[in-house]
Coordinates of C-alpha atoms in Angstrom, one line a residue:
Chain A
M1 CA 123.4 80.5 111.8
M2 CA 126.5 82.6 111.6
Q3 CA 126.0 86.4 111.4
I4 CA 128.7 88.5 109.8
D5 CA 129.0 92.2 108.9
A6 CA 128.3 92.9 105.2
I7 CA 130.2 95.8 103.5
P8 CA 128.4 99.0 104.6
L9 CA 126.8 101.2 101.9
E10 CA 127.3 104.9 102.4
L11 CA 125.1 107.2 100.4
K12 CA 126.1 110.8 100.0
Y13 CA 123.8 113.2 98.2
R14 CA 124.0 116.7 96.7
I15 CA 120.7 118.4 96.1
K16 CA 119.6 121.9 95.0
Y17 CA 117.2 124.6 96.3
P18 CA 116.2 127.8 94.5
D19 CA 118.5 130.7 95.6
E20 CA 115.5 133.0 96.1
F21 CA 113.9 130.7 98.6
I22 CA 117.0 130.2 100.7
Q23 CA 117.8 133.9 100.7
A24 CA 114.2 134.7 101.8
L25 CA 114.5 132.1 104.6
K26 CA 117.5 134.0 105.9
K27 CA 115.4 137.2 106.1
G28 CA 112.5 135.4 107.9
E29 CA 110.3 135.3 104.8
I30 CA 108.4 132.5 103.1
L31 CA 108.3 132.4 99.4
A32 CA 106.1 130.5 97.0
T33 CA 105.9 130.6 93.2
K34 CA 102.9 132.0 91.2
C35 CA 102.2 131.4 87.6
K36 CA 102.2 134.7 85.6
N37 CA 99.8 133.2 83.1
C38 CA 97.1 131.5 85.2
G39 CA 97.8 132.6 88.7
A40 CA 98.3 129.1 90.3
V41 CA 100.4 129.3 93.5
Y42 CA 102.8 126.5 94.4
F43 CA 104.3 125.6 97.8
P44 CA 106.7 123.8 97.7
P45 CA 107.7 126.2 94.9
Q46 CA 107.6 124.8 91.3
R47 CA 109.3 126.3 88.3
D48 CA 106.8 124.7 86.0
C49 CA 103.0 125.4 86.1
T50 CA 101.3 122.0 85.7
N51 CA 97.9 123.7 85.7
C52 CA 98.3 125.7 82.4
G53 CA 101.6 124.2 81.1
K54 CA 103.5 127.4 81.1
S55 CA 106.9 127.9 82.9
D56 CA 106.8 131.6 83.5
M57 CA 106.7 132.0 87.3
E58 CA 107.2 134.8 89.8
W59 CA 108.1 134.7 93.5
I60 CA 105.5 135.8 96.0
K61 CA 105.6 136.2 99.8
L62 CA 103.1 134.1 101.7
D63 CA 100.9 135.6 104.5
N64 CA 102.7 135.3 107.8
E65 CA 99.7 134.5 109.9
G66 CA 98.3 131.0 110.1
E67 CA 96.5 128.3 112.1
I68 CA 97.8 124.9 113.3
M69 CA 95.8 122.2 111.6
T70 CA 97.7 119.3 113.3
Y71 CA 101.0 118.6 114.9
S72 CA 103.3 115.9 116.5
I73 CA 106.0 116.0 119.2
V74 CA 109.0 114.2 117.9
V75 CA 110.7 112.3 120.8
Q76 CA 112.6 109.6 118.9
K77 CA 114.7 111.7 116.6
P78 CA 115.9 110.5 113.2
Q79 CA 119.4 110.7 111.7
G80 CA 120.6 114.3 111.4
F81 CA 118.5 115.4 114.4
E82 CA 119.9 113.3 117.2
D83 CA 121.4 116.3 119.0
K84 CA 118.1 118.2 119.2
G85 CA 115.8 118.2 122.1
N86 CA 112.2 117.2 121.5
Y87 CA 110.7 119.3 118.7
V88 CA 107.1 120.0 117.5
I89 CA 106.3 119.7 113.8
G90 CA 103.1 121.2 112.7
I91 CA 101.0 121.6 109.6
V92 CA 99.9 125.3 109.2
K93 CA 97.2 126.8 107.1
T94 CA 98.1 130.4 106.1
K95 CA 95.6 133.2 106.0
D96 CA 95.9 133.2 102.3
N97 CA 95.0 129.5 102.2
N98 CA 98.3 127.8 101.6
F99 CA 99.4 124.8 103.6
L100 CA 102.9 124.2 104.9
M101 CA 105.0 122.3 107.4
A102 CA 106.8 124.3 110.2
W103 CA 108.4 123.8 113.5
I104 CA 106.1 125.1 116.2
I105 CA 107.3 127.2 119.1
G106 CA 105.1 127.7 122.1
E107 CA 102.2 125.5 123.4
P108 CA 100.9 123.5 120.4
K109 CA 97.1 123.1 119.9
V110 CA 94.9 122.3 116.9
G111 CA 93.3 125.5 115.9
A112 CA 95.9 127.8 117.6
K113 CA 97.0 130.9 115.7
V114 CA 100.7 131.2 114.8
R115 CA 102.9 133.9 113.4
L116 CA 105.1 132.4 110.6
T117 CA 108.7 133.3 110.4
T118 CA 112.0 131.4 110.1
D119 CA 115.0 130.6 112.2
G120 CA 117.1 131.5 109.1
Y121 CA 117.0 127.9 108.0
R122 CA 113.5 126.5 108.3
L123 CA 109.9 127.7 108.7
I124 CA 108.8 128.4 112.3
G125 CA 105.3 129.0 113.6
E126 CA 105.2 130.9 116.9
V127 CA 102.0 130.3 118.8
I128 CA 100.2 133.7 119.4
G129 CA 96.9 132.4 120.9
Chain B
M1 CA 87.6 95.4 82.6
G2 CA 89.3 92.4 81.0
R3 CA 89.0 88.7 81.8
K4 CA 87.7 87.3 85.1
V5 CA 90.7 86.5 87.4
G6 CA 90.8 84.1 90.4
I7 CA 93.3 83.1 93.0
I8 CA 94.4 79.5 92.9
G9 CA 97.3 79.4 95.4
V10 CA 98.5 81.4 98.4
G11 CA 101.6 81.2 100.7
N12 CA 102.9 83.1 103.7
S13 CA 106.2 82.7 105.4
R14 CA 106.6 83.1 109.2
F15 CA 107.0 86.8 109.9
G16 CA 109.5 88.2 112.4
K17 CA 113.2 88.8 112.8
R18 CA 114.4 86.1 110.5
D19 CA 118.2 86.0 110.9
D20 CA 118.0 82.4 109.9
V21 CA 117.3 83.0 106.2
S22 CA 118.5 85.1 103.3
V23 CA 116.0 87.0 101.2
Q24 CA 115.8 84.3 98.5
E25 CA 115.3 81.5 101.1
L26 CA 112.6 83.7 102.8
A27 CA 110.8 84.2 99.4
W28 CA 110.9 80.5 98.7
E29 CA 109.0 79.7 101.9
S30 CA 105.9 81.4 100.6
I31 CA 106.5 80.4 96.9
K32 CA 106.7 76.8 97.9
E33 CA 103.6 77.0 100.0
A34 CA 101.7 78.7 97.1
F35 CA 102.8 76.0 94.7
E36 CA 101.7 73.2 97.1
D37 CA 98.4 75.1 97.7
S38 CA 97.6 75.4 94.0
G39 CA 98.9 72.1 92.8
I40 CA 100.9 73.7 90.0
T41 CA 104.7 74.1 89.5
Q42 CA 107.1 76.6 87.9
K43 CA 106.5 75.3 84.4
D44 CA 102.8 76.3 84.6
I45 CA 103.6 80.0 85.4
D46 CA 103.6 82.6 82.6
F47 CA 104.6 85.7 84.5
V48 CA 106.1 86.6 87.9
V49 CA 106.4 90.0 89.6
V50 CA 108.5 90.5 92.7
G51 CA 107.2 93.2 95.2
S52 CA 110.0 94.5 97.4
T53 CA 111.0 97.8 98.8
A54 CA 114.5 96.4 99.2
Y55 CA 116.2 99.4 100.7
R56 CA 116.8 97.8 104.1
G57 CA 118.3 94.5 102.8
V58 CA 121.8 93.9 101.5
E59 CA 120.3 92.8 98.1
L60 CA 119.1 96.1 96.7
Y61 CA 117.9 94.3 93.5
P62 CA 116.4 91.1 94.9
A63 CA 114.1 90.0 91.9
P64 CA 116.7 88.1 89.9
I65 CA 118.1 86.4 93.0
V66 CA 114.6 85.3 94.2
A67 CA 113.9 84.1 90.6
E68 CA 117.1 82.1 90.4
Y69 CA 116.7 80.4 93.9
S70 CA 113.0 79.6 93.2
G71 CA 113.5 78.1 89.7
L72 CA 111.6 80.9 88.1
T73 CA 114.4 82.4 86.0
G74 CA 113.1 83.6 82.6
K75 CA 109.7 84.6 83.9
V76 CA 110.5 87.5 86.2
P77 CA 110.9 90.8 84.3
M78 CA 110.6 93.2 87.1
R79 CA 110.4 94.3 90.8
V80 CA 107.7 96.8 91.8
E81 CA 107.6 99.2 94.7
A82 CA 104.8 101.3 96.3
M83 CA 106.3 101.7 99.8
C84 CA 104.1 99.8 102.4
A85 CA 101.6 99.0 99.6
T86 CA 104.2 97.2 97.5
G87 CA 102.4 93.9 98.0
L88 CA 99.2 95.0 96.4
A89 CA 101.2 96.9 93.7
A90 CA 102.6 93.5 92.8
A91 CA 99.1 91.9 93.0
L92 CA 97.7 94.6 90.7
T93 CA 100.6 93.9 88.2
A94 CA 100.0 90.1 88.2
Y95 CA 96.2 90.6 88.1
T96 CA 96.5 92.9 85.1
A97 CA 98.7 90.4 83.3
V98 CA 96.0 87.8 83.6
A99 CA 93.0 90.2 83.0
S100 CA 94.6 91.5 79.9
G101 CA 95.2 88.1 78.4
L102 CA 99.0 88.5 78.4
A103 CA 99.3 85.6 80.9
D104 CA 97.0 82.7 81.9
I105 CA 98.8 82.2 85.2
A106 CA 100.7 84.9 87.0
M107 CA 102.5 85.0 90.4
A108 CA 103.1 87.9 92.7
V109 CA 105.9 87.3 95.2
G110 CA 106.3 89.9 98.0
V111 CA 109.4 89.8 100.2
D112 CA 111.4 92.2 102.4
K113 CA 114.3 91.4 104.7
M114 CA 114.1 94.6 106.7
T115 CA 116.2 93.7 109.7
E116 CA 119.5 93.4 107.9
V117 CA 120.2 97.1 108.2
D118 CA 120.6 98.7 111.7
T119 CA 117.5 100.2 113.3
A120 CA 118.7 103.8 113.1
T121 CA 119.3 103.6 109.3
S122 CA 115.9 101.8 109.0
L123 CA 114.1 104.7 110.7
A124 CA 116.0 107.2 108.6
I125 CA 114.8 105.4 105.4
G126 CA 111.2 105.4 106.8
G127 CA 111.4 109.2 107.7
R128 CA 112.0 109.8 104.0
G129 CA 108.6 108.3 103.2
G130 CA 107.3 111.7 102.3
N131 CA 109.1 114.5 100.4
Y132 CA 112.7 114.5 101.6
Q133 CA 113.6 117.9 100.1
W134 CA 110.8 119.9 101.6
E135 CA 110.0 117.9 104.8
Y136 CA 112.7 115.6 106.4
H137 CA 115.6 117.9 105.4
F138 CA 114.3 120.9 107.4
Y139 CA 112.0 119.4 110.0
G140 CA 113.3 115.9 110.9
T141 CA 110.0 114.0 110.2
T142 CA 109.9 110.3 111.1
F143 CA 107.5 107.8 109.6
P144 CA 105.4 107.7 112.9
T145 CA 105.3 111.6 112.8
Y146 CA 103.3 111.5 109.6
Y147 CA 100.7 109.1 111.1
A148 CA 100.8 111.2 114.3
F149 CA 99.5 114.2 112.3
Y150 CA 96.4 112.2 111.5
A151 CA 96.0 110.9 115.1
T152 CA 96.3 114.4 116.5
R153 CA 93.7 115.8 114.1
H154 CA 91.3 112.9 114.5
M155 CA 91.5 113.3 118.3
A156 CA 90.8 117.1 118.0
V157 CA 88.0 116.9 115.5
Y158 CA 86.2 113.7 116.6
G159 CA 87.3 113.2 120.2
T160 CA 89.0 109.9 119.4
T161 CA 91.1 108.8 122.4
E162 CA 94.5 107.2 123.0
E163 CA 92.6 104.4 124.8
Q164 CA 90.5 103.7 121.7
M165 CA 93.7 103.5 119.7
A166 CA 95.3 101.2 122.2
L167 CA 92.3 98.8 121.7
V168 CA 93.4 98.3 118.1
A169 CA 96.8 97.1 119.4
V170 CA 95.3 94.9 122.0
K171 CA 93.0 93.2 119.4
A172 CA 96.0 92.7 117.0
H173 CA 98.1 91.1 119.7
K174 CA 95.3 88.9 120.8
Y175 CA 94.8 87.4 117.3
A176 CA 98.5 87.3 116.5
S177 CA 99.1 85.2 119.6
Q178 CA 96.9 82.5 117.9
N179 CA 98.7 82.8 114.6
P180 CA 102.0 80.8 114.6
K181 CA 103.2 82.8 111.6
A182 CA 102.9 86.2 113.4
H183 CA 105.8 88.3 114.6
F184 CA 104.4 88.8 118.1
Q185 CA 103.1 85.8 120.0
K186 CA 101.9 87.5 123.3
P187 CA 98.8 89.4 124.2
I188 CA 99.1 92.9 125.6
T189 CA 96.8 95.2 127.6
V190 CA 95.5 98.8 127.1
E191 CA 97.7 99.8 130.0
D192 CA 100.8 98.3 128.3
V193 CA 100.1 100.5 125.2
L194 CA 99.5 103.7 127.2
K195 CA 102.6 103.2 129.3
S196 CA 104.9 102.4 126.3
R197 CA 107.4 105.1 125.4
V198 CA 106.4 108.0 123.2
I199 CA 107.9 107.8 119.7
S200 CA 106.2 110.8 118.0
W201 CA 103.3 112.0 120.2
P202 CA 100.5 110.8 120.3
I203 CA 102.0 107.7 118.8
K204 CA 103.7 105.4 121.3
L205 CA 105.9 102.3 120.7
L206 CA 103.0 99.8 121.1
D207 CA 100.8 101.9 118.7
S208 CA 103.4 101.0 116.0
C209 CA 103.9 98.0 113.9
P210 CA 107.3 96.2 114.2
I211 CA 110.1 96.0 111.6
S212 CA 109.7 92.5 110.2
D213 CA 111.1 90.1 107.7
G214 CA 108.7 88.0 105.7
S215 CA 107.4 86.9 102.4
A216 CA 104.0 86.1 100.9
T217 CA 103.0 84.8 97.4
V218 CA 99.7 84.7 95.5
I219 CA 99.0 82.9 92.2
F220 CA 96.4 84.4 89.9
A221 CA 94.7 82.5 87.0
S222 CA 92.1 83.2 84.3
E223 CA 88.7 81.6 84.6
E224 CA 89.4 79.3 81.6
K225 CA 92.6 78.1 83.2
I226 CA 90.9 77.6 86.6
K227 CA 88.3 75.3 84.8
E228 CA 91.0 73.5 83.0
L229 CA 93.0 72.9 86.2
K230 CA 89.8 71.9 88.0
I231 CA 90.6 74.2 91.0
D232 CA 87.7 73.5 93.4
T233 CA 88.1 76.5 95.8
P234 CA 89.0 79.5 93.6
V235 CA 88.6 83.0 95.2
W236 CA 87.6 85.6 92.7
I237 CA 88.8 89.1 92.4
S238 CA 85.5 90.9 92.2
G239 CA 86.7 94.5 92.5
I240 CA 90.0 96.4 92.5
G241 CA 90.7 100.0 93.2
Y242 CA 93.8 102.2 93.5
A243 CA 94.7 105.8 94.1
N244 CA 97.4 108.1 95.4
D245 CA 97.7 111.4 97.2
Y246 CA 100.1 114.3 97.6
A247 CA 103.7 113.6 98.7
Y248 CA 104.0 116.9 100.6
I249 CA 101.6 116.1 103.4
A250 CA 100.5 119.7 104.2
K251 CA 99.0 120.0 100.7
R252 CA 96.4 117.3 101.4
G253 CA 94.2 119.8 103.2
E254 CA 92.6 117.2 105.5
W255 CA 94.2 114.9 108.0
T256 CA 91.4 112.7 109.5
G257 CA 91.4 110.1 106.8
F258 CA 93.2 109.0 103.6
R259 CA 91.7 110.3 100.4
A260 CA 93.6 107.7 98.5
T261 CA 91.7 105.0 100.5
Q262 CA 88.4 106.6 99.9
L263 CA 88.9 106.8 96.2
A264 CA 90.3 103.3 95.9
A265 CA 87.4 101.9 97.9
R266 CA 84.8 103.6 95.8
Q267 CA 86.4 102.2 92.6
A268 CA 86.6 98.7 94.1
Y269 CA 83.0 98.7 95.4
E270 CA 81.6 99.9 92.1
M271 CA 83.5 97.2 90.2
A272 CA 82.3 94.5 92.6
K273 CA 78.8 95.9 92.7
V274 CA 78.8 95.6 96.5
G275 CA 78.9 98.2 99.3
P276 CA 80.7 98.4 102.7
N277 CA 77.7 96.7 104.5
D278 CA 78.3 93.6 102.4
I279 CA 81.9 93.1 103.7
E280 CA 82.1 90.3 106.3
V281 CA 85.9 90.0 106.8
A282 CA 88.7 92.4 106.0
T283 CA 92.3 93.4 106.4
V284 CA 92.7 97.1 107.1
H285 CA 96.1 98.7 106.9
D286 CA 97.1 99.2 110.5
A287 CA 100.7 100.3 110.4
F288 CA 99.8 102.4 113.4
T289 CA 96.7 102.0 115.5
I290 CA 95.1 105.3 114.2
A291 CA 95.4 103.9 110.7
E292 CA 92.9 101.1 111.5
I293 CA 90.4 103.5 113.0
M294 CA 90.6 105.7 110.0
G295 CA 90.4 102.6 107.7
Y296 CA 87.0 101.6 109.2
E297 CA 85.8 105.1 108.3
D298 CA 87.5 105.5 104.9
L299 CA 86.2 102.0 103.8
G300 CA 82.7 102.9 104.9
F301 CA 82.3 100.3 107.6
V302 CA 81.2 103.1 110.0
E303 CA 80.3 106.8 109.7
K304 CA 83.2 109.3 109.6
G305 CA 84.4 110.1 113.1
K306 CA 82.9 106.9 114.7
G307 CA 86.0 104.6 114.1
G308 CA 87.0 104.8 117.8
K309 CA 83.5 103.7 118.8
F310 CA 83.6 100.9 116.3
I311 CA 86.5 99.2 118.0
E312 CA 85.2 100.0 121.4
E313 CA 81.9 98.2 120.6
G314 CA 83.8 95.1 119.4
Q315 CA 82.4 95.4 115.9
S316 CA 85.7 94.6 114.2
E317 CA 86.4 91.5 116.4
K318 CA 85.9 88.0 115.3
G319 CA 82.2 87.5 115.0
G320 CA 81.6 91.2 114.8
K321 CA 80.0 93.2 111.9
V322 CA 83.3 93.0 110.0
G323 CA 86.1 90.8 111.3
V324 CA 89.2 93.0 110.9
N325 CA 92.8 91.8 110.9
L326 CA 92.0 88.5 112.5
F327 CA 95.5 87.1 111.8
G328 CA 97.1 89.9 113.9
G329 CA 97.3 92.8 111.4
L330 CA 100.5 94.7 110.5
K331 CA 100.6 95.7 114.1
A332 CA 101.3 92.3 115.5
K333 CA 101.5 89.8 112.6
G334 CA 104.2 92.1 111.3
H335 CA 104.8 94.4 108.4
P336 CA 107.5 93.2 105.9
L337 CA 106.6 95.9 103.4
G338 CA 106.8 94.0 100.2
A339 CA 105.0 91.0 101.6
T340 CA 102.2 92.8 103.6
G341 CA 99.6 93.3 100.8
L342 CA 100.0 89.7 99.6
S343 CA 99.9 88.4 103.1
M344 CA 96.5 90.2 103.3
I345 CA 95.3 88.4 100.2
Y346 CA 96.6 85.1 101.8
E347 CA 94.5 85.9 104.9
I348 CA 91.3 86.8 103.2
T349 CA 91.6 83.8 100.8
K350 CA 92.0 81.5 103.8
Q351 CA 89.0 83.1 105.5
L352 CA 86.8 82.8 102.3
R353 CA 87.8 79.1 102.0
E354 CA 87.0 78.6 105.7
E355 CA 90.5 77.4 106.4
A356 CA 91.3 79.9 109.1
G357 CA 90.9 77.5 112.1
N358 CA 90.5 79.3 115.4
L359 CA 90.6 82.7 113.7
Q360 CA 87.7 81.9 111.3
Q361 CA 85.2 84.7 110.9
P362 CA 81.6 83.3 110.5
L363 CA 80.5 84.0 106.9
K364 CA 77.2 84.1 105.1
N365 CA 77.9 85.6 101.7
Y366 CA 81.6 85.0 101.5
I367 CA 82.7 88.6 100.7
G368 CA 86.0 89.9 101.9
L369 CA 88.1 93.1 101.5
V370 CA 91.8 93.8 101.4
H371 CA 93.1 97.3 102.1
N372 CA 96.8 98.2 101.7
V373 CA 98.2 101.8 102.2
G374 CA 101.6 102.9 100.9
G375 CA 103.6 105.5 102.7
T376 CA 101.4 107.7 104.9
G377 CA 98.4 107.7 102.5
H378 CA 100.6 108.2 99.4
F379 CA 99.2 105.1 97.8
A380 CA 96.1 103.0 98.5
Y381 CA 94.7 99.8 97.1
V382 CA 91.5 98.1 97.8
M383 CA 90.6 94.6 96.6
I384 CA 87.3 92.8 97.0
L385 CA 87.4 89.0 97.0
R386 CA 84.5 86.5 96.8
R387 CA 84.2 82.8 96.8

């Protein structure tokens, strides 16, 4: 059976993020949205409240202390991350009971406390014990 | 609930790296077998649904191509997709067509030609099996990473070990080596698994299913039609359940089991009026070894947290309490996404008809279960089959 190269398909995408969220990341802060009507909090941030149906939201800062719920050490890196060393991705529960994904710095352990910040681009959880 | 629906024909292509066929030729392998198995032909079919994730093959829209090659043009209005659970999404669609009375005979064809694209691109597509915008883009998640979150937490909370996970892979390869249609044909050892390279800790290469090409087909018919056709070995769909869970994995709040599986299982058991202790043979979605361990628990075969013990004690082996993945599972039979769920129905149908040869599970009540997960717990389907 003869194998030949088919015409490659290159997909390029443009996507949007809320300005407020990206600006806050640059300052080391993590923002979520909160519904002014019913108080529901959304992370990832939503501009529409699907709990009460209103779309009147405000930005709130999430608590910067949390706990590692689980994690993995990425050894085989995907496209876009090939130049990175091994990195640890964790799921963190914040003190104010929100759940988010972050890169973990320090010795990862389920149940370890982390301080949440950013590297200007993504959320970081620094292990503090 | 609708009309009673039975399975009258099943087909399964050889799984593996299938450079020797195009997607339509691959689909025909299982369609042809299902026709021969049922004794019907194209003219008898009212409705066909093609299940395919398609992103890794050169044909991004395979349904019309499969339809044309197989002589089914005119009867195939759609392709369906639910990531790794695409096969059972197609089954649900065909089942619903018959149960509702829209069709008397409906066919679900599952096919994916996953090795046409290069491996790096394939992994990048898999890594997007969550929420690209808020996960992959910032954190470089891979598909194994998502399952690794569950493995890490299961180990921390319940003391599950990497050795116990390795036993799932050893079992899968043992049975696959006796199934000529399986991707992998050689047994492996616990040590092979533990020594294989780390992909996304704690998941290693041999904890992971391969990237496979393959197809599977199931033909469903109404009870009236089954009587009319004088089918002597119908397998009945006794219960069916489905659910989904959050895309952004952190939101789920628990990472030791799949809530979607738990919900789908409850629904299927209620409809079938049976419980987990009645199940004698099953396929459990084992894309990674931790998935099978969680599956035992989520489906109720064993108490929460005891999944590792369940495999250690041999309870999921042939002849055990529930024979699980006796054709080799996703792990070693292979995981061509669109075909997988339908291949599971093929397997349990063969088991319930006692046509599984060396891999036959001894049965008393002829009750089997099929469990197919999409993404990393994003979708789950459970189907209970009886003879």
